[in-house]
Short mmCIF file of C-alpha atoms in Angstrom, two decimals:
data_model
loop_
_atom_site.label_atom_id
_atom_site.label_comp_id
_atom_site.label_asym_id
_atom_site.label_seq_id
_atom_site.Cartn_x
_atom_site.Cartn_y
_atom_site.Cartn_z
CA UNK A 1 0.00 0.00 0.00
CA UNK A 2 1.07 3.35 -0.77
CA UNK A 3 0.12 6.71 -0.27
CA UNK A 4 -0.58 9.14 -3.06
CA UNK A 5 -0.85 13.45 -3.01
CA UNK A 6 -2.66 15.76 -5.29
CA UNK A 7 -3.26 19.63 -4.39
CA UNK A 8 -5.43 21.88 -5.59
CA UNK A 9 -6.19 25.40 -4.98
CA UNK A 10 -9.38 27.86 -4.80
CA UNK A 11 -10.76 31.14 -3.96
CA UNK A 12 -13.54 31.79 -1.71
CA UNK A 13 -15.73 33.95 0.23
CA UNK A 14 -17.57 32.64 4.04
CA UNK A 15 -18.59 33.52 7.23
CA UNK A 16 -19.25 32.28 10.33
CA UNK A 17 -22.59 32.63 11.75
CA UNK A 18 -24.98 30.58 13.67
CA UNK A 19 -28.67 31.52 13.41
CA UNK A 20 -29.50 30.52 17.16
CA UNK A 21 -27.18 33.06 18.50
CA UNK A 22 -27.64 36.42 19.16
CA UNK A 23 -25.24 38.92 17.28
CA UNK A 24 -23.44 39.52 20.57
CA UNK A 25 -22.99 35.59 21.05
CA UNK A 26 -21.66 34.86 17.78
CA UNK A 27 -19.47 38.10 17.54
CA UNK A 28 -17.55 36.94 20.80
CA UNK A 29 -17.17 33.19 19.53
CA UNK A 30 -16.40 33.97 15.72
CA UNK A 31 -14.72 37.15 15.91
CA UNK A 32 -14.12 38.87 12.81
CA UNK A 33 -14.96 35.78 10.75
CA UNK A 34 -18.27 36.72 12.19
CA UNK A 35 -18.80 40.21 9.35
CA UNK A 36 -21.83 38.75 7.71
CA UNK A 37 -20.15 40.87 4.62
CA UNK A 38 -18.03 37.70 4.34
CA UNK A 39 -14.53 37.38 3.49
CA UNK A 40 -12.22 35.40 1.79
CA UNK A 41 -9.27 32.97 1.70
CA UNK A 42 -6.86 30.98 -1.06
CA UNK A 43 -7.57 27.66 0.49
CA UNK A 44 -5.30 24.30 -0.41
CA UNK A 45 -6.45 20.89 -0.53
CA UNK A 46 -4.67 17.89 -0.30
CA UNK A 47 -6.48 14.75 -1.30
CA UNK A 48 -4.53 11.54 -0.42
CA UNK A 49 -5.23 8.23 -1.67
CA UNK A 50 -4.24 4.75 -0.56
CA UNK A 51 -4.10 1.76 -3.08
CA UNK A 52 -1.32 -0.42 -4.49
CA UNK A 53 0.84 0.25 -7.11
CA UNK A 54 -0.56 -1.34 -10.49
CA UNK A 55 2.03 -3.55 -11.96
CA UNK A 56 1.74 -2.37 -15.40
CA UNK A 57 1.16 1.25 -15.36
CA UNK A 58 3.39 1.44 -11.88
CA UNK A 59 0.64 3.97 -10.81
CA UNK A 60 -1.94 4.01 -7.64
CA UNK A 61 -4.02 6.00 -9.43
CA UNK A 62 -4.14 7.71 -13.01
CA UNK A 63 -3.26 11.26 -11.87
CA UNK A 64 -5.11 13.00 -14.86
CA UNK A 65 -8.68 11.15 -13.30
CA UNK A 66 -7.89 11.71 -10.05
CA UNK A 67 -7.32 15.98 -10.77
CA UNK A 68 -10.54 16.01 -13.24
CA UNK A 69 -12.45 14.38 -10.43
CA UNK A 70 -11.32 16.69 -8.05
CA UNK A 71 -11.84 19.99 -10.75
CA UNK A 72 -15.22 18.44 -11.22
CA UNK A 73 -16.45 17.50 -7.20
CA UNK A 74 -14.77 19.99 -5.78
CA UNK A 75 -12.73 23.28 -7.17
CA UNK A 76 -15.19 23.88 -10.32
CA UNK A 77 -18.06 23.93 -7.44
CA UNK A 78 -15.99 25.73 -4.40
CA UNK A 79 -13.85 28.07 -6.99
CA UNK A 80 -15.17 32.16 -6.67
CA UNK A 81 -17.65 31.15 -4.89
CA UNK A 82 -19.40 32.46 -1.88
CA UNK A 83 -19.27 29.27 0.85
CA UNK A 84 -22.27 30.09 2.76
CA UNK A 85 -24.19 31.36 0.19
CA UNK A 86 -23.21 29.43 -3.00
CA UNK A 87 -22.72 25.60 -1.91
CA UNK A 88 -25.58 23.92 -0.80
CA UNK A 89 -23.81 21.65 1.92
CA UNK A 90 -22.73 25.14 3.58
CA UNK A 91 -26.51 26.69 3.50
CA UNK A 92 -27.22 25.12 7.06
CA UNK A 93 -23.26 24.21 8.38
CA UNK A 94 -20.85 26.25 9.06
CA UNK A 95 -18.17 26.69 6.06
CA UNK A 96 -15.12 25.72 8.76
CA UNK A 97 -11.72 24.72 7.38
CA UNK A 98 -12.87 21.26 10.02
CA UNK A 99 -16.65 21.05 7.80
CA UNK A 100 -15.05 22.15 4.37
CA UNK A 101 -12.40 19.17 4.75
CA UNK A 102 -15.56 16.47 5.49
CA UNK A 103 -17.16 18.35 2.91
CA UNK A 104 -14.49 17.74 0.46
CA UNK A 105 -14.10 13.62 1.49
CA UNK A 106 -17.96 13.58 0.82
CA UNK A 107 -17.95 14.51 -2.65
CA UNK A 108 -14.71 12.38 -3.01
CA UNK A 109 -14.92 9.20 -1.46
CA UNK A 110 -15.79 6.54 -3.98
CA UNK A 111 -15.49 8.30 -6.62
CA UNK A 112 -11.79 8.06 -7.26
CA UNK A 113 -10.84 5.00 -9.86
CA UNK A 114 -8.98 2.58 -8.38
CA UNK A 115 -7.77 3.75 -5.09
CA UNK A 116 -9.26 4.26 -1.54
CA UNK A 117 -9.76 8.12 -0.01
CA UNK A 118 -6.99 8.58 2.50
CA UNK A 119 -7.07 11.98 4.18
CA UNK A 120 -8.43 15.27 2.62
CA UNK A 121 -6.21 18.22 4.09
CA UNK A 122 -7.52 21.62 3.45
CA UNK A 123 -4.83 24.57 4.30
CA UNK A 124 -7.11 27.86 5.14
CA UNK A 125 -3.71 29.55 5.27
CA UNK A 126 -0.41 28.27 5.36
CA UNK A 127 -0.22 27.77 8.80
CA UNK A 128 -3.90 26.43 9.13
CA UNK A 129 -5.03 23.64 8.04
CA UNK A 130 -7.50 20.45 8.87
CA UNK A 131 -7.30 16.70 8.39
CA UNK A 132 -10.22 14.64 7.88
CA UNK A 133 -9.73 10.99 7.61
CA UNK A 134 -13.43 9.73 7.34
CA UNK A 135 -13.78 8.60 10.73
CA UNK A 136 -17.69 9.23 12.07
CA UNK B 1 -17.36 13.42 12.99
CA UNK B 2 -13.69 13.49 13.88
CA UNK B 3 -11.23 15.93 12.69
CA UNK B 4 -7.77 17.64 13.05
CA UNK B 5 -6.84 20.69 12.98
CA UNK B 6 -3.14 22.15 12.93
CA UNK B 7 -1.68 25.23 13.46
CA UNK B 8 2.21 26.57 12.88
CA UNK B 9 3.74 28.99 15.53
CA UNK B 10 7.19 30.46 15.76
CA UNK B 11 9.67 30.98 18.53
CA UNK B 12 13.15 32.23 18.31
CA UNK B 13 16.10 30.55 20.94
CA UNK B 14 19.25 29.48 20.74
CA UNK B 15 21.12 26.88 22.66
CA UNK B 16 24.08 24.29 22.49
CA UNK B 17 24.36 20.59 21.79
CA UNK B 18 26.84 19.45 25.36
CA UNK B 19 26.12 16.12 27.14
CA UNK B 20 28.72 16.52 30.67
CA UNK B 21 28.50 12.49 29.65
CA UNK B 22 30.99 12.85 27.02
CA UNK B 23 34.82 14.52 27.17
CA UNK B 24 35.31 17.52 24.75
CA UNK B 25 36.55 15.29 22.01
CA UNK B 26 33.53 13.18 22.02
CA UNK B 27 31.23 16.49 22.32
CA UNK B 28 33.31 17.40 19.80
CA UNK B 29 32.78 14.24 17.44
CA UNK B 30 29.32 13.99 18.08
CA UNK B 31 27.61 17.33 17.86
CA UNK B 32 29.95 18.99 15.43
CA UNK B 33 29.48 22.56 15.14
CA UNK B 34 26.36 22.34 17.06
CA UNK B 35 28.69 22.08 20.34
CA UNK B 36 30.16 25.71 19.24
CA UNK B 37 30.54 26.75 23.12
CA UNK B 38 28.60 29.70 22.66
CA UNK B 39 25.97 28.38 21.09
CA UNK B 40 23.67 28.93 18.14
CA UNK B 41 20.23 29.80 17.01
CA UNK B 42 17.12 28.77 14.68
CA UNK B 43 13.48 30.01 14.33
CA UNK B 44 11.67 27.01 15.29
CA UNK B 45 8.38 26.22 14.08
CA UNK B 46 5.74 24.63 16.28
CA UNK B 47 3.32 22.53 14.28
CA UNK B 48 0.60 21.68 16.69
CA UNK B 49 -2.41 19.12 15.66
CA UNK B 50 -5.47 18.86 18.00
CA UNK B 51 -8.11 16.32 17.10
CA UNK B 52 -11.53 15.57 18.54
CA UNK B 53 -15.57 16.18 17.29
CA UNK B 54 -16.88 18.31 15.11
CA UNK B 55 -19.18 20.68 17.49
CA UNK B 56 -22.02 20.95 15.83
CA UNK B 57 -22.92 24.87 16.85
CA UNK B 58 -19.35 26.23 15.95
CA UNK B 59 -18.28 24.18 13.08
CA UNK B 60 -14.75 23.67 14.83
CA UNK B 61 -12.68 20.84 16.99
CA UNK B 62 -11.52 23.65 19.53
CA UNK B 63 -11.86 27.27 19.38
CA UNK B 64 -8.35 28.95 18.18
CA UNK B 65 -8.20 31.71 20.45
CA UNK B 66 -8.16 29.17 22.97
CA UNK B 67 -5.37 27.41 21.16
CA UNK B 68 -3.43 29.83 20.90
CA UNK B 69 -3.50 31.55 23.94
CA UNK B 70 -2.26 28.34 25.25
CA UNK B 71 0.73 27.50 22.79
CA UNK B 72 1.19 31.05 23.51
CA UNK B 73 1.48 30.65 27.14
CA UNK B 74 2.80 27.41 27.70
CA UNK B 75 5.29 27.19 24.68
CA UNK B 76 5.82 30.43 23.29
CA UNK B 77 6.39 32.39 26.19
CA UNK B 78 8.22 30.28 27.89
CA UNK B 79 11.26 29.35 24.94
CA UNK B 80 11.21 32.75 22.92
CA UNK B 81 13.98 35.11 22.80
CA UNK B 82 15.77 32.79 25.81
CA UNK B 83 18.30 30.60 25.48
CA UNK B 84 16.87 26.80 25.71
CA UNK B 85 20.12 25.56 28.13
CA UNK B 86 19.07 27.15 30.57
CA UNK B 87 15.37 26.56 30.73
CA UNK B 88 15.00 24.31 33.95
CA UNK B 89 13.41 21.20 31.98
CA UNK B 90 16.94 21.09 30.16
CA UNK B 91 19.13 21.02 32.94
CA UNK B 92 19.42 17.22 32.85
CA UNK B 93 19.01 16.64 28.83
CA UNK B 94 20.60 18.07 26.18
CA UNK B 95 18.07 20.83 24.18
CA UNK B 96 17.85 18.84 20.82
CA UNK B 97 14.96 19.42 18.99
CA UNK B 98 13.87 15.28 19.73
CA UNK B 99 13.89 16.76 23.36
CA UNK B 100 12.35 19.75 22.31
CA UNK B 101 9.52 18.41 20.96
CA UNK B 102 9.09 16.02 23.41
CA UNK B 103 8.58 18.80 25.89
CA UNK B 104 6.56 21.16 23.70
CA UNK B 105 4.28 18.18 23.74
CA UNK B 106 4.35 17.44 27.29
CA UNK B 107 3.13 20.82 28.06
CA UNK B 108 0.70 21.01 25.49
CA UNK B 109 -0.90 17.88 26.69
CA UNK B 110 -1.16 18.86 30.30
CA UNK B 111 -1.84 22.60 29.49
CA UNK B 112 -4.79 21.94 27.08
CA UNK B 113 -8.17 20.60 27.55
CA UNK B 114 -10.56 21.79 24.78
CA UNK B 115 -9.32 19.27 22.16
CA UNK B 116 -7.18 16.28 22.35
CA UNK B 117 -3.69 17.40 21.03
CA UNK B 118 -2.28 14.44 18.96
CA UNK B 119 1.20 15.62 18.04
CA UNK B 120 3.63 18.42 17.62
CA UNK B 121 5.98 18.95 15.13
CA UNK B 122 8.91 20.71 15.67
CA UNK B 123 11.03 22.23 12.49
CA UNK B 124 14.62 23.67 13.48
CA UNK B 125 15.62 24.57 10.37
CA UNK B 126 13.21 23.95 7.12
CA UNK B 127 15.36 20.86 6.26
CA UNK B 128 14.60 19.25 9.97
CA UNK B 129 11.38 18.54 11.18
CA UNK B 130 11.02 16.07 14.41
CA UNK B 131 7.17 14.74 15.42
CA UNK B 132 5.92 13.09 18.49
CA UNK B 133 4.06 11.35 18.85
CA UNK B 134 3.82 8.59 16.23
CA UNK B 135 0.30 7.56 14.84
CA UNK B 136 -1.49 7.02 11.78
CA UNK B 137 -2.73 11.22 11.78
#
């Protein structure tokens, strides 16, 4: 078994806000994050797949399907786009770097030829980041 | 659901690589210009990973200002802008960045409660990186 790395990148717009706070509750717990004008970040993502290497093509996974599945599931839907406003799964949770990562395994997992999701990293910033490996 | 979350910090220190177990020569042999008798210094990177639930009001495993104001306090604080040999935890060990990082995480584990912290990385330079504890995340 090994371990296999693809990154992509996209632009987006969120904020954090939950409805059954008052203003003053979610200002204290979200901070700035909390400007319902929204703002925005570069975010990373690493999607990692396991598998074993294919004795003929000496690949885990054709490279080319695994980036136009994750153009397709994930950067064509998330790229200039507003989070919260834009991407269904975000109309009721909260567009965290934590919920974007599960987000991202969702529209992954099983859909990558040949090899098994790993871990989906997404960076917020370069010194921010989650890990999501599909546990419940 | 269960997820990580990491964050990078920074603190500058210096220190020097001396066991009193070894003579000069094998100080010497050993640590190599790290045993320079005045010591040395790197920017060290902290690479801390909490893990735990995803709360379901926040969106988050642990609220960051919480994080940080303890890597701040606990960590930061305590090794920036000092020199590491003479931080009481290193009066019996030499300050390599294995021990380093073994501390960092000792304090991080006992300082913090709102998230399970799983391991810290430690980078001395950007060409050495030391993590601890080992597991699959």
């Amino acid at each position: 078994m090994i371990l296999l790395t693809r990154k992509a990148e996209f632009s987006a717009s969120h904020y954090y806000w939950n409805e059954k706070w008052t203003a003053e509750e979610n200002e204290r717990v979200f901070g700035r994050c909390a400007n319902k004008n929204g703002h925005g970040h570069n975010y990373t993502v690493e999607v990692t797949v396991a598998g074993e290497v294919d004795a003929t093509s000496g690949f885990v996974v054709d490279l080319k399907e695994l980036k136009d599945v994750m153009e397709r599931e994930v950067v064509g839907v998330y790229d200039h786009r507003h989070l919260n406003k834009e991407v269904p799964e975000f109309a009721k949770t909260m567009p965290t770097t934590e919920n974007i990562a599960i987000a991202v395994w969702e529209r992954l997992d099983r859909k990558i030829p040949g090899a098994k999701l790993h871990r989906v990293r997404v960076y917020e910033l370069p010194d921010l980041f989650a890990d999501y490996y599909g546990e419940p | 659901m269960r997820a990580y979350l990491s964050r990078r910090y920074c603190f500058s220190a210096s220190h020097r690589l001396h066991s009193d177990a070894f003579t000069a020569d094998q100080n010497r042999a050993v640590y190599g210009k790290c045993n320079n008798p005045h010591g040395h210094g790197h920017n060290y990177v902290i690479q801390v990973t909490v893990g735990g639930p995803v709360n379901a009001e926040t969106g988050m495993v642990c609220d960051l200002v919480d994080l940080d104001e303890c890597v701040q306090r606990e960590v930061v604080a305590r090794f920036d802008h000092t020199n590491l040999n003479f931080d009481p935890v290193f009066q019996d060990r030499v300050p390599t960045t294995e021990n380093l990082c073994l501390e960092v995480y000792q304090l991080l584990k006992a300082g913090f409660d709102k998230a399970e912290v799983v391991r810290v990385r430690v980078e001395e330079t950007s060409n050495n990186s030391f993590e601890y504890p080992i597991c699959g995340r």
